[in-house]
mmCIF file of N, CA and C in Angstrom:
data_model
loop_
_atom_site.group_PDB
_atom_site.id
_atom_site.type_symbol
_atom_site.label_atom_id
_atom_site.label_comp_id
_atom_site.label_asym_id
_atom_site.label_seq_id
_atom_site.Cartn_x
_atom_site.Cartn_y
_atom_site.Cartn_z
ATOM 1 N N MET T 1304 -6.541 20.138 -17.243
ATOM 2 C CA MET T 1304 -7.239 19.125 -16.481
ATOM 3 C C MET T 1304 -7.014 19.396 -14.990
ATOM 4 N N PRO T 1305 -8.072 19.537 -14.240
ATOM 5 C CA PRO T 1305 -7.934 19.773 -12.795
ATOM 6 C C PRO T 1305 -7.288 18.572 -12.094
ATOM 7 N N SER T 1306 -6.542 18.871 -11.048
ATOM 8 C CA SER T 1306 -5.961 17.803 -10.246
ATOM 9 C C SER T 1306 -5.990 18.199 -8.770
ATOM 10 N N TYR T 1307 -5.860 17.200 -7.938
ATOM 11 C CA TYR T 1307 -5.898 17.390 -6.493
ATOM 12 C C TYR T 1307 -4.940 16.378 -5.880
ATOM 13 N N SER T 1308 -4.172 16.794 -4.903
ATOM 14 C CA SER T 1308 -3.255 15.890 -4.203
ATOM 15 C C SER T 1308 -3.477 15.966 -2.704
ATOM 16 N N GLU T 1309 -3.322 14.824 -2.062
ATOM 17 C CA GLU T 1309 -3.458 14.751 -0.608
ATOM 18 C C GLU T 1309 -2.471 13.704 -0.099
ATOM 19 N N ILE T 1310 -1.894 13.965 1.062
ATOM 20 C CA ILE T 1310 -0.975 13.023 1.707
ATOM 21 C C ILE T 1310 -1.700 12.367 2.876
ATOM 22 N N LEU T 1311 -1.782 11.051 2.843
ATOM 23 C CA LEU T 1311 -2.339 10.291 3.956
ATOM 24 C C LEU T 1311 -1.174 9.825 4.826
ATOM 25 N N GLU T 1312 -1.379 9.749 6.116
ATOM 26 C CA GLU T 1312 -0.368 9.210 7.014
ATOM 27 C C GLU T 1312 -0.979 8.080 7.822
ATOM 28 N N ILE T 1313 -0.230 6.977 7.908
ATOM 29 C CA ILE T 1313 -0.694 5.830 8.688
ATOM 30 C C ILE T 1313 0.466 5.289 9.520
ATOM 31 N N ASN T 1314 0.132 4.700 10.639
ATOM 32 C CA ASN T 1314 1.120 3.996 11.456
ATOM 33 C C ASN T 1314 1.047 2.516 11.106
ATOM 34 N N THR T 1315 2.210 1.903 10.936
ATOM 35 C CA THR T 1315 2.263 0.483 10.604
ATOM 36 C C THR T 1315 3.176 -0.245 11.580
ATOM 37 N N LYS T 1316 3.009 -1.556 11.629
ATOM 38 C CA LYS T 1316 3.780 -2.385 12.555
ATOM 39 C C LYS T 1316 4.966 -3.074 11.883
ATOM 40 N N GLY T 1317 5.050 -3.011 10.554
ATOM 41 C CA GLY T 1317 6.083 -3.743 9.836
ATOM 42 C C GLY T 1317 5.760 -5.216 9.761
ATOM 43 N N TYR T 1318 6.724 -6.002 9.254
ATOM 44 C CA TYR T 1318 6.586 -7.447 9.149
ATOM 45 C C TYR T 1318 5.285 -7.877 8.477
ATOM 46 N N CYS T 1319 5.021 -7.313 7.316
ATOM 47 C CA CYS T 1319 3.856 -7.666 6.495
ATOM 48 C C CYS T 1319 2.535 -7.187 7.121
ATOM 49 N N ASP T 1320 2.585 -6.051 7.777
ATOM 50 C CA ASP T 1320 1.373 -5.433 8.315
ATOM 51 C C ASP T 1320 0.544 -4.915 7.143
ATOM 52 N N ILE T 1321 -0.713 -5.342 7.067
ATOM 53 C CA ILE T 1321 -1.595 -4.977 5.959
ATOM 54 C C ILE T 1321 -2.692 -4.068 6.495
ATOM 55 N N VAL T 1322 -2.753 -2.843 5.951
ATOM 56 C CA VAL T 1322 -3.676 -1.822 6.434
ATOM 57 C C VAL T 1322 -4.633 -1.438 5.308
ATOM 58 N N ASP T 1323 -5.924 -1.522 5.577
ATOM 59 C CA ASP T 1323 -6.952 -1.115 4.613
ATOM 60 C C ASP T 1323 -7.021 0.414 4.591
ATOM 61 N N ILE T 1324 -6.739 1.009 3.436
ATOM 62 C CA ILE T 1324 -6.763 2.474 3.316
ATOM 63 C C ILE T 1324 -7.882 2.949 2.378
ATOM 64 N N THR T 1325 -8.782 2.057 2.009
ATOM 65 C CA THR T 1325 -9.834 2.390 1.046
ATOM 66 C C THR T 1325 -10.629 3.616 1.481
ATOM 67 N N GLY T 1326 -11.084 3.644 2.707
ATOM 68 C CA GLY T 1326 -11.890 4.765 3.196
ATOM 69 C C GLY T 1326 -11.137 6.081 3.152
ATOM 70 N N ARG T 1327 -9.867 6.036 3.463
ATOM 71 C CA ARG T 1327 -9.046 7.253 3.431
ATOM 72 C C ARG T 1327 -8.876 7.752 1.996
ATOM 73 N N VAL T 1328 -8.699 6.832 1.042
ATOM 74 C CA VAL T 1328 -8.583 7.221 -0.366
ATOM 75 C C VAL T 1328 -9.917 7.781 -0.857
ATOM 76 N N GLU T 1329 -11.018 7.151 -0.476
ATOM 77 C CA GLU T 1329 -12.343 7.651 -0.858
ATOM 78 C C GLU T 1329 -12.570 9.064 -0.323
ATOM 79 N N LYS T 1330 -12.117 9.344 0.891
ATOM 80 C CA LYS T 1330 -12.263 10.684 1.458
ATOM 81 C C LYS T 1330 -11.435 11.696 0.666
ATOM 82 N N ALA T 1331 -10.239 11.317 0.260
ATOM 83 C CA ALA T 1331 -9.415 12.212 -0.565
ATOM 84 C C ALA T 1331 -10.097 12.497 -1.897
ATOM 85 N N VAL T 1332 -10.711 11.482 -2.484
ATOM 86 C CA VAL T 1332 -11.454 11.671 -3.740
ATOM 87 C C VAL T 1332 -12.607 12.643 -3.513
ATOM 88 N N TYR T 1333 -13.328 12.473 -2.424
ATOM 89 C CA TYR T 1333 -14.432 13.389 -2.091
ATOM 90 C C TYR T 1333 -13.907 14.819 -1.947
ATOM 91 N N ASN T 1334 -12.786 14.974 -1.251
ATOM 92 C CA ASN T 1334 -12.192 16.300 -1.057
ATOM 93 C C ASN T 1334 -11.765 16.940 -2.367
ATOM 94 N N SER T 1335 -11.478 16.124 -3.355
ATOM 95 C CA SER T 1335 -10.980 16.634 -4.639
ATOM 96 C C SER T 1335 -12.039 17.364 -5.445
ATOM 97 N N LYS T 1336 -13.294 17.034 -5.224
ATOM 98 C CA LYS T 1336 -14.420 17.601 -5.991
ATOM 99 C C LYS T 1336 -14.361 17.208 -7.474
ATOM 100 N N ILE T 1337 -13.546 16.212 -7.821
ATOM 101 C CA ILE T 1337 -13.445 15.730 -9.193
ATOM 102 C C ILE T 1337 -14.421 14.574 -9.373
ATOM 103 N N THR T 1338 -15.133 14.567 -10.502
ATOM 104 C CA THR T 1338 -16.187 13.587 -10.750
ATOM 105 C C THR T 1338 -15.693 12.369 -11.526
ATOM 106 N N ASN T 1339 -14.948 12.610 -12.595
ATOM 107 C CA ASN T 1339 -14.470 11.530 -13.461
ATOM 108 C C ASN T 1339 -12.995 11.736 -13.756
ATOM 109 N N GLY T 1340 -12.246 10.643 -13.742
ATOM 110 C CA GLY T 1340 -10.822 10.747 -14.033
ATOM 111 C C GLY T 1340 -10.072 9.527 -13.556
ATOM 112 N N ILE T 1341 -8.919 9.784 -12.991
ATOM 113 C CA ILE T 1341 -8.050 8.703 -12.509
ATOM 114 C C ILE T 1341 -7.519 9.062 -11.126
ATOM 115 N N VAL T 1342 -7.427 8.063 -10.270
ATOM 116 C CA VAL T 1342 -6.867 8.235 -8.936
ATOM 117 C C VAL T 1342 -5.575 7.421 -8.887
ATOM 118 N N VAL T 1343 -4.492 8.088 -8.569
ATOM 119 C CA VAL T 1343 -3.213 7.414 -8.407
ATOM 120 C C VAL T 1343 -2.881 7.428 -6.916
ATOM 121 N N VAL T 1344 -2.540 6.265 -6.409
ATOM 122 C CA VAL T 1344 -2.138 6.117 -5.016
ATOM 123 C C VAL T 1344 -0.696 5.616 -5.043
ATOM 124 N N PHE T 1345 0.200 6.305 -4.318
ATOM 125 C CA PHE T 1345 1.630 5.999 -4.377
ATOM 126 C C PHE T 1345 2.225 6.052 -2.982
ATOM 127 N N ILE T 1346 3.074 5.079 -2.666
ATOM 128 C CA ILE T 1346 3.769 5.097 -1.384
ATOM 129 C C ILE T 1346 5.262 5.303 -1.616
ATOM 130 N N PRO T 1347 5.799 6.426 -1.137
ATOM 131 C CA PRO T 1347 7.244 6.626 -1.226
ATOM 132 C C PRO T 1347 7.962 5.659 -0.267
ATOM 133 N N GLY T 1348 9.101 5.210 -0.671
ATOM 134 C CA GLY T 1348 9.870 4.303 0.169
ATOM 135 C C GLY T 1348 10.058 2.967 -0.511
ATOM 136 N N ALA T 1349 11.057 2.226 -0.066
ATOM 137 C CA ALA T 1349 11.434 0.984 -0.736
ATOM 138 C C ALA T 1349 11.103 -0.269 0.054
ATOM 139 N N THR T 1350 10.324 -0.134 1.143
ATOM 140 C CA THR T 1350 10.013 -1.321 1.947
ATOM 141 C C THR T 1350 8.523 -1.479 2.217
ATOM 142 N N ALA T 1351 7.691 -0.843 1.385
ATOM 143 C CA ALA T 1351 6.241 -0.988 1.505
ATOM 144 C C ALA T 1351 5.643 -1.011 0.110
ATOM 145 N N GLY T 1352 4.430 -1.498 0.003
ATOM 146 C CA GLY T 1352 3.766 -1.569 -1.286
ATOM 147 C C GLY T 1352 2.277 -1.339 -1.160
ATOM 148 N N LEU T 1353 1.630 -1.221 -2.315
ATOM 149 C CA LEU T 1353 0.182 -1.032 -2.383
ATOM 150 C C LEU T 1353 -0.407 -2.071 -3.330
ATOM 151 N N THR T 1354 -1.552 -2.596 -2.973
ATOM 152 C CA THR T 1354 -2.270 -3.514 -3.845
ATOM 153 C C THR T 1354 -3.742 -3.500 -3.462
ATOM 154 N N THR T 1355 -4.511 -4.357 -4.106
ATOM 155 C CA THR T 1355 -5.914 -4.524 -3.730
ATOM 156 C C THR T 1355 -6.142 -5.978 -3.352
ATOM 157 N N ILE T 1356 -7.107 -6.189 -2.483
ATOM 158 C CA ILE T 1356 -7.466 -7.538 -2.038
ATOM 159 C C ILE T 1356 -8.813 -7.449 -1.338
ATOM 160 N N GLU T 1357 -9.484 -8.578 -1.209
ATOM 161 C CA GLU T 1357 -10.647 -8.624 -0.329
ATOM 162 C C GLU T 1357 -10.106 -8.607 1.090
ATOM 163 N N TYR T 1358 -10.404 -7.529 1.816
ATOM 164 C CA TYR T 1358 -9.822 -7.340 3.143
ATOM 165 C C TYR T 1358 -10.629 -8.125 4.176
ATOM 166 N N GLU T 1359 -10.359 -9.422 4.216
ATOM 167 C CA GLU T 1359 -10.957 -10.293 5.235
ATOM 168 C C GLU T 1359 -9.863 -11.218 5.730
ATOM 169 N N SER T 1360 -9.996 -11.725 6.928
ATOM 170 C CA SER T 1360 -8.896 -12.403 7.612
ATOM 171 C C SER T 1360 -8.321 -13.572 6.825
ATOM 172 N N GLY T 1361 -9.140 -14.359 6.159
ATOM 173 C CA GLY T 1361 -8.637 -15.495 5.392
ATOM 174 C C GLY T 1361 -7.770 -15.056 4.227
ATOM 175 N N ALA T 1362 -8.255 -14.103 3.446
ATOM 176 C CA ALA T 1362 -7.485 -13.614 2.290
ATOM 177 C C ALA T 1362 -6.206 -12.914 2.750
ATOM 178 N N ILE T 1363 -6.290 -12.170 3.842
ATOM 179 C CA ILE T 1363 -5.107 -11.490 4.379
ATOM 180 C C ILE T 1363 -4.056 -12.511 4.804
ATOM 181 N N GLN T 1364 -4.470 -13.561 5.513
ATOM 182 C CA GLN T 1364 -3.530 -14.602 5.938
ATOM 183 C C GLN T 1364 -2.931 -15.313 4.731
ATOM 184 N N ASP T 1365 -3.761 -15.609 3.728
ATOM 185 C CA ASP T 1365 -3.268 -16.263 2.515
ATOM 186 C C ASP T 1365 -2.214 -15.407 1.816
ATOM 187 N N LEU T 1366 -2.446 -14.096 1.739
ATOM 188 C CA LEU T 1366 -1.491 -13.199 1.099
ATOM 189 C C LEU T 1366 -0.170 -13.176 1.870
ATOM 190 N N LYS T 1367 -0.254 -13.068 3.195
ATOM 191 C CA LYS T 1367 0.964 -13.068 4.013
ATOM 192 C C LYS T 1367 1.766 -14.351 3.808
ATOM 193 N N GLU T 1368 1.085 -15.483 3.764
ATOM 194 C CA GLU T 1368 1.767 -16.760 3.583
ATOM 195 C C GLU T 1368 2.373 -16.872 2.184
ATOM 196 N N ALA T 1369 1.680 -16.367 1.169
ATOM 197 C CA ALA T 1369 2.212 -16.392 -0.197
ATOM 198 C C ALA T 1369 3.464 -15.529 -0.306
ATOM 199 N N ILE T 1370 3.425 -14.357 0.303
ATOM 200 C CA ILE T 1370 4.588 -13.464 0.291
ATOM 201 C C ILE T 1370 5.776 -14.125 0.980
ATOM 202 N N GLU T 1371 5.530 -14.805 2.080
ATOM 203 C CA GLU T 1371 6.604 -15.503 2.787
ATOM 204 C C GLU T 1371 7.206 -16.612 1.925
ATOM 205 N N ARG T 1372 6.372 -17.312 1.149
ATOM 206 C CA ARG T 1372 6.887 -18.366 0.267
ATOM 207 C C ARG T 1372 7.722 -17.777 -0.870
ATOM 208 N N ILE T 1373 7.301 -16.631 -1.389
ATOM 209 C CA ILE T 1373 7.986 -16.013 -2.536
ATOM 210 C C ILE T 1373 9.301 -15.353 -2.122
ATOM 211 N N ALA T 1374 9.284 -14.613 -1.031
ATOM 212 C CA ALA T 1374 10.483 -13.901 -0.555
ATOM 213 C C ALA T 1374 10.596 -14.111 0.955
ATOM 214 N N PRO T 1375 11.102 -15.275 1.360
ATOM 215 C CA PRO T 1375 11.170 -15.606 2.786
ATOM 216 C C PRO T 1375 12.003 -14.598 3.577
ATOM 217 N N GLU T 1376 11.608 -14.407 4.804
ATOM 218 C CA GLU T 1376 12.310 -13.462 5.676
ATOM 219 C C GLU T 1376 13.687 -13.985 6.088
ATOM 220 N N ASN T 1377 13.784 -15.264 6.349
ATOM 221 C CA ASN T 1377 14.988 -15.811 6.980
ATOM 222 C C ASN T 1377 15.929 -16.525 6.010
ATOM 223 N N ILE T 1378 16.227 -15.883 4.891
ATOM 224 C CA ILE T 1378 17.261 -16.385 3.993
ATOM 225 C C ILE T 1378 18.286 -15.267 3.773
ATOM 226 N N HIS T 1379 19.385 -15.600 3.122
ATOM 227 C CA HIS T 1379 20.424 -14.595 2.871
ATOM 228 C C HIS T 1379 19.953 -13.575 1.831
ATOM 229 N N TYR T 1380 20.155 -12.303 2.147
ATOM 230 C CA TYR T 1380 19.929 -11.216 1.194
ATOM 231 C C TYR T 1380 21.212 -10.401 1.129
ATOM 232 N N SER T 1381 21.686 -10.145 -0.068
ATOM 233 C CA SER T 1381 22.918 -9.374 -0.252
ATOM 234 C C SER T 1381 22.795 -7.976 0.336
ATOM 235 N N HIS T 1382 21.580 -7.412 0.304
ATOM 236 C CA HIS T 1382 21.356 -6.097 0.905
ATOM 237 C C HIS T 1382 21.748 -6.112 2.381
ATOM 238 N N ASP T 1383 21.360 -7.158 3.084
ATOM 239 C CA ASP T 1383 21.679 -7.254 4.516
ATOM 240 C C ASP T 1383 23.186 -7.354 4.733
ATOM 241 N N ALA T 1384 23.851 -8.127 3.879
ATOM 242 C CA ALA T 1384 25.302 -8.280 4.008
ATOM 243 C C ALA T 1384 26.007 -6.943 3.796
ATOM 244 N N ARG T 1385 25.465 -6.133 2.896
ATOM 245 C CA ARG T 1385 26.097 -4.839 2.607
ATOM 246 C C ARG T 1385 25.764 -3.786 3.654
ATOM 247 N N TRP T 1386 24.499 -3.707 4.065
ATOM 248 C CA TRP T 1386 24.054 -2.612 4.940
ATOM 249 C C TRP T 1386 23.837 -3.031 6.391
ATOM 250 N N GLY T 1387 23.625 -4.308 6.650
ATOM 251 C CA GLY T 1387 23.484 -4.780 8.019
ATOM 252 C C GLY T 1387 22.197 -4.394 8.711
ATOM 253 N N ASP T 1388 21.181 -3.977 7.946
ATOM 254 C CA ASP T 1388 19.936 -3.542 8.584
ATOM 255 C C ASP T 1388 18.868 -4.635 8.635
ATOM 256 N N GLY T 1389 19.139 -5.796 8.050
ATOM 257 C CA GLY T 1389 18.244 -6.939 8.203
ATOM 258 C C GLY T 1389 16.919 -6.851 7.486
ATOM 259 N N ASN T 1390 16.762 -5.902 6.557
ATOM 260 C CA ASN T 1390 15.461 -5.772 5.889
ATOM 261 C C ASN T 1390 15.528 -6.028 4.382
ATOM 262 N N GLY T 1391 16.490 -6.841 3.968
ATOM 263 C CA GLY T 1391 16.581 -7.184 2.551
ATOM 264 C C GLY T 1391 15.294 -7.801 2.041
ATOM 265 N N PHE T 1392 14.678 -8.660 2.851
ATOM 266 C CA PHE T 1392 13.407 -9.275 2.467
ATOM 267 C C PHE T 1392 12.332 -8.222 2.202
ATOM 268 N N ALA T 1393 12.338 -7.140 2.974
ATOM 269 C CA ALA T 1393 11.335 -6.083 2.818
ATOM 270 C C ALA T 1393 11.495 -5.369 1.482
ATOM 271 N N HIS T 1394 12.729 -5.133 1.077
ATOM 272 C CA HIS T 1394 12.985 -4.479 -0.208
ATOM 273 C C HIS T 1394 12.512 -5.346 -1.374
ATOM 274 N N VAL T 1395 12.802 -6.636 -1.304
ATOM 275 C CA VAL T 1395 12.389 -7.546 -2.376
ATOM 276 C C VAL T 1395 10.864 -7.640 -2.430
ATOM 277 N N ARG T 1396 10.229 -7.790 -1.291
ATOM 278 C CA ARG T 1396 8.766 -7.896 -1.256
ATOM 279 C C ARG T 1396 8.104 -6.636 -1.798
ATOM 280 N N ALA T 1397 8.617 -5.480 -1.407
ATOM 281 C CA ALA T 1397 8.039 -4.215 -1.882
ATOM 282 C C ALA T 1397 8.190 -4.079 -3.391
ATOM 283 N N ALA T 1398 9.336 -4.508 -3.918
ATOM 284 C CA ALA T 1398 9.551 -4.429 -5.365
ATOM 285 C C ALA T 1398 8.583 -5.340 -6.111
ATOM 286 N N LEU T 1399 8.290 -6.493 -5.554
ATOM 287 C CA LEU T 1399 7.364 -7.423 -6.195
ATOM 288 C C LEU T 1399 5.915 -6.925 -6.170
ATOM 289 N N ILE T 1400 5.494 -6.312 -5.079
ATOM 290 C CA ILE T 1400 4.118 -5.815 -4.956
ATOM 291 C C ILE T 1400 3.931 -4.517 -5.732
ATOM 292 N N GLY T 1401 4.891 -3.607 -5.637
ATOM 293 C CA GLY T 1401 4.800 -2.331 -6.341
ATOM 294 C C GLY T 1401 4.381 -1.199 -5.423
ATOM 295 N N ALA T 1402 4.720 0.022 -5.848
ATOM 296 C CA ALA T 1402 4.520 1.205 -5.009
ATOM 297 C C ALA T 1402 3.305 2.030 -5.371
ATOM 298 N N SER T 1403 2.569 1.650 -6.427
ATOM 299 C CA SER T 1403 1.447 2.514 -6.825
ATOM 300 C C SER T 1403 0.295 1.728 -7.423
ATOM 301 N N LEU T 1404 -0.853 2.382 -7.420
ATOM 302 C CA LEU T 1404 -2.075 1.879 -8.050
ATOM 303 C C LEU T 1404 -2.715 3.009 -8.841
ATOM 304 N N SER T 1405 -3.353 2.670 -9.938
ATOM 305 C CA SER T 1405 -4.167 3.625 -10.695
ATOM 306 C C SER T 1405 -5.581 3.074 -10.736
ATOM 307 N N ILE T 1406 -6.542 3.892 -10.314
ATOM 308 C CA ILE T 1406 -7.927 3.440 -10.208
ATOM 309 C C ILE T 1406 -8.822 4.425 -10.957
ATOM 310 N N PRO T 1407 -9.610 3.950 -11.914
ATOM 311 C CA PRO T 1407 -10.537 4.852 -12.602
ATOM 312 C C PRO T 1407 -11.563 5.436 -11.622
ATOM 313 N N LEU T 1408 -11.877 6.694 -11.829
ATOM 314 C CA LEU T 1408 -12.902 7.387 -11.046
ATOM 315 C C LEU T 1408 -14.079 7.676 -11.968
ATOM 316 N N ILE T 1409 -15.242 7.144 -11.647
ATOM 317 C CA ILE T 1409 -16.437 7.326 -12.465
ATOM 318 C C ILE T 1409 -17.567 7.802 -11.565
ATOM 319 N N ASP T 1410 -18.146 8.949 -11.911
ATOM 320 C CA ASP T 1410 -19.251 9.531 -11.129
ATOM 321 C C ASP T 1410 -18.923 9.611 -9.639
ATOM 322 N N LYS T 1411 -17.715 10.090 -9.322
ATOM 323 C CA LYS T 1411 -17.225 10.303 -7.959
ATOM 324 C C LYS T 1411 -16.972 9.014 -7.178
ATOM 325 N N ASN T 1412 -16.958 7.870 -7.865
ATOM 326 C CA ASN T 1412 -16.744 6.585 -7.201
ATOM 327 C C ASN T 1412 -15.506 5.892 -7.742
ATOM 328 N N LEU T 1413 -14.701 5.344 -6.834
ATOM 329 C CA LEU T 1413 -13.585 4.504 -7.247
ATOM 330 C C LEU T 1413 -14.154 3.266 -7.929
ATOM 331 N N SER T 1414 -13.579 2.866 -9.043
ATOM 332 C CA SER T 1414 -14.067 1.702 -9.787
ATOM 333 C C SER T 1414 -13.476 0.415 -9.216
ATOM 334 N N LEU T 1415 -13.788 0.160 -7.967
ATOM 335 C CA LEU T 1415 -13.328 -1.051 -7.300
ATOM 336 C C LEU T 1415 -14.424 -2.108 -7.370
ATOM 337 N N GLY T 1416 -14.019 -3.371 -7.374
ATOM 338 C CA GLY T 1416 -14.986 -4.459 -7.330
ATOM 339 C C GLY T 1416 -15.666 -4.524 -5.970
ATOM 340 N N THR T 1417 -16.734 -5.272 -5.909
ATOM 341 C CA THR T 1417 -17.532 -5.378 -4.685
ATOM 342 C C THR T 1417 -16.700 -5.745 -3.466
ATOM 343 N N TRP T 1418 -15.772 -6.673 -3.629
ATOM 344 C CA TRP T 1418 -14.984 -7.163 -2.493
ATOM 345 C C TRP T 1418 -13.539 -6.692 -2.557
ATOM 346 N N GLN T 1419 -13.291 -5.607 -3.254
ATOM 347 C CA GLN T 1419 -11.915 -5.144 -3.485
ATOM 348 C C GLN T 1419 -11.620 -3.901 -2.655
ATOM 349 N N GLN T 1420 -10.603 -4.000 -1.808
ATOM 350 C CA GLN T 1420 -10.158 -2.868 -1.015
ATOM 351 C C GLN T 1420 -8.704 -2.538 -1.371
ATOM 352 N N ILE T 1421 -8.337 -1.290 -1.108
ATOM 353 C CA ILE T 1421 -6.963 -0.822 -1.324
ATOM 354 C C ILE T 1421 -6.209 -1.023 -0.018
ATOM 355 N N VAL T 1422 -5.051 -1.684 -0.109
ATOM 356 C CA VAL T 1422 -4.278 -1.931 1.104
ATOM 357 C C VAL T 1422 -2.830 -1.488 0.934
ATOM 358 N N CYS T 1423 -2.276 -1.032 2.038
ATOM 359 C CA CYS T 1423 -0.850 -0.748 2.156
ATOM 360 C C CYS T 1423 -0.247 -1.916 2.924
ATOM 361 N N ILE T 1424 0.862 -2.431 2.412
ATOM 362 C CA ILE T 1424 1.566 -3.503 3.108
ATOM 363 C C ILE T 1424 2.951 -2.995 3.487
ATOM 364 N N ASP T 1425 3.219 -2.965 4.777
ATOM 365 C CA ASP T 1425 4.531 -2.553 5.264
ATOM 366 C C ASP T 1425 5.347 -3.807 5.535
ATOM 367 N N PHE T 1426 6.418 -3.970 4.763
ATOM 368 C CA PHE T 1426 7.264 -5.154 4.874
ATOM 369 C C PHE T 1426 8.475 -4.943 5.767
ATOM 370 N N ASP T 1427 8.736 -3.721 6.194
ATOM 371 C CA ASP T 1427 9.969 -3.437 6.914
ATOM 372 C C ASP T 1427 10.049 -4.233 8.218
ATOM 373 N N ASN T 1428 11.214 -4.216 8.836
ATOM 374 C CA ASN T 1428 11.425 -4.978 10.074
ATOM 375 C C ASN T 1428 11.272 -4.109 11.320
ATOM 376 N N ARG T 1429 10.452 -3.078 11.192
ATOM 377 C CA ARG T 1429 10.152 -2.214 12.339
ATOM 378 C C ARG T 1429 8.878 -1.428 12.037
ATOM 379 N N HIS T 1430 8.303 -0.834 13.072
ATOM 380 C CA HIS T 1430 7.113 -0.013 12.859
ATOM 381 C C HIS T 1430 7.525 1.277 12.146
ATOM 382 N N ARG T 1431 6.567 1.866 11.465
ATOM 383 C CA ARG T 1431 6.846 3.074 10.686
ATOM 384 C C ARG T 1431 5.622 3.989 10.702
ATOM 385 N N ARG T 1432 5.883 5.245 10.429
ATOM 386 C CA ARG T 1432 4.823 6.210 10.106
ATOM 387 C C ARG T 1432 4.962 6.431 8.610
ATOM 388 N N ARG T 1433 4.007 5.927 7.841
ATOM 389 C CA ARG T 1433 4.068 5.957 6.385
ATOM 390 C C ARG T 1433 3.237 7.104 5.824
ATOM 391 N N LYS T 1434 3.764 7.705 4.767
ATOM 392 C CA LYS T 1434 3.021 8.702 4.003
ATOM 393 C C LYS T 1434 2.610 8.066 2.693
ATOM 394 N N ILE T 1435 1.365 8.319 2.301
ATOM 395 C CA ILE T 1435 0.825 7.789 1.054
ATOM 396 C C ILE T 1435 0.261 8.970 0.266
ATOM 397 N N VAL T 1436 0.685 9.087 -0.973
ATOM 398 C CA VAL T 1436 0.247 10.189 -1.837
ATOM 399 C C VAL T 1436 -0.962 9.730 -2.626
ATOM 400 N N VAL T 1437 -2.027 10.530 -2.570
ATOM 401 C CA VAL T 1437 -3.215 10.308 -3.398
ATOM 402 C C VAL T 1437 -3.341 11.491 -4.340
ATOM 403 N N GLN T 1438 -3.363 11.215 -5.616
ATOM 404 C CA GLN T 1438 -3.522 12.281 -6.607
ATOM 405 C C GLN T 1438 -4.706 11.938 -7.491
ATOM 406 N N VAL T 1439 -5.623 12.898 -7.636
ATOM 407 C CA VAL T 1439 -6.827 12.733 -8.437
ATOM 408 C C VAL T 1439 -6.751 13.710 -9.599
ATOM 409 N N CYS T 1440 -6.900 13.181 -10.807
ATOM 410 C CA CYS T 1440 -6.886 14.029 -12.005
ATOM 411 C C CYS T 1440 -8.147 13.739 -12.814
ATOM 412 N N GLY T 1441 -8.756 14.781 -13.333
ATOM 413 C CA GLY T 1441 -9.962 14.583 -14.132
ATOM 414 C C GLY T 1441 -10.769 15.846 -14.218
ATOM 415 N N ASP T 1442 -12.073 15.655 -14.337
ATOM 416 C CA ASP T 1442 -12.978 16.797 -14.436
ATOM 417 C C ASP T 1442 -14.173 16.636 -13.532
#
């Protein structure tokens, strides 16, 4: 089965910065020359995650507020007590969201819904240059 891999790089601001990467993933799929299969998107690291959402300001704000309610930034985290880096909340948030997505590829198109975009969320407490792995497998 043919496969293709590409590394995307993005700059993020941290603190729940949500970046739409759909177009970049679509370009990687185009570069792959694969018509049908599966696209896996993965972010290495323990303080960022990947998900899908309608990328519009209301939904983005709602997601940020929900994440804050689930894993608040300003509470005690044992990670912070041990390491002193202040990003325990980022580790918990990233674990809850997850580091990868699998998206069916049909006739050279990602099988996303009409209002569904792929987003990277950087939860860390500082800006970062993130690498995102896109792997396309199929025929």
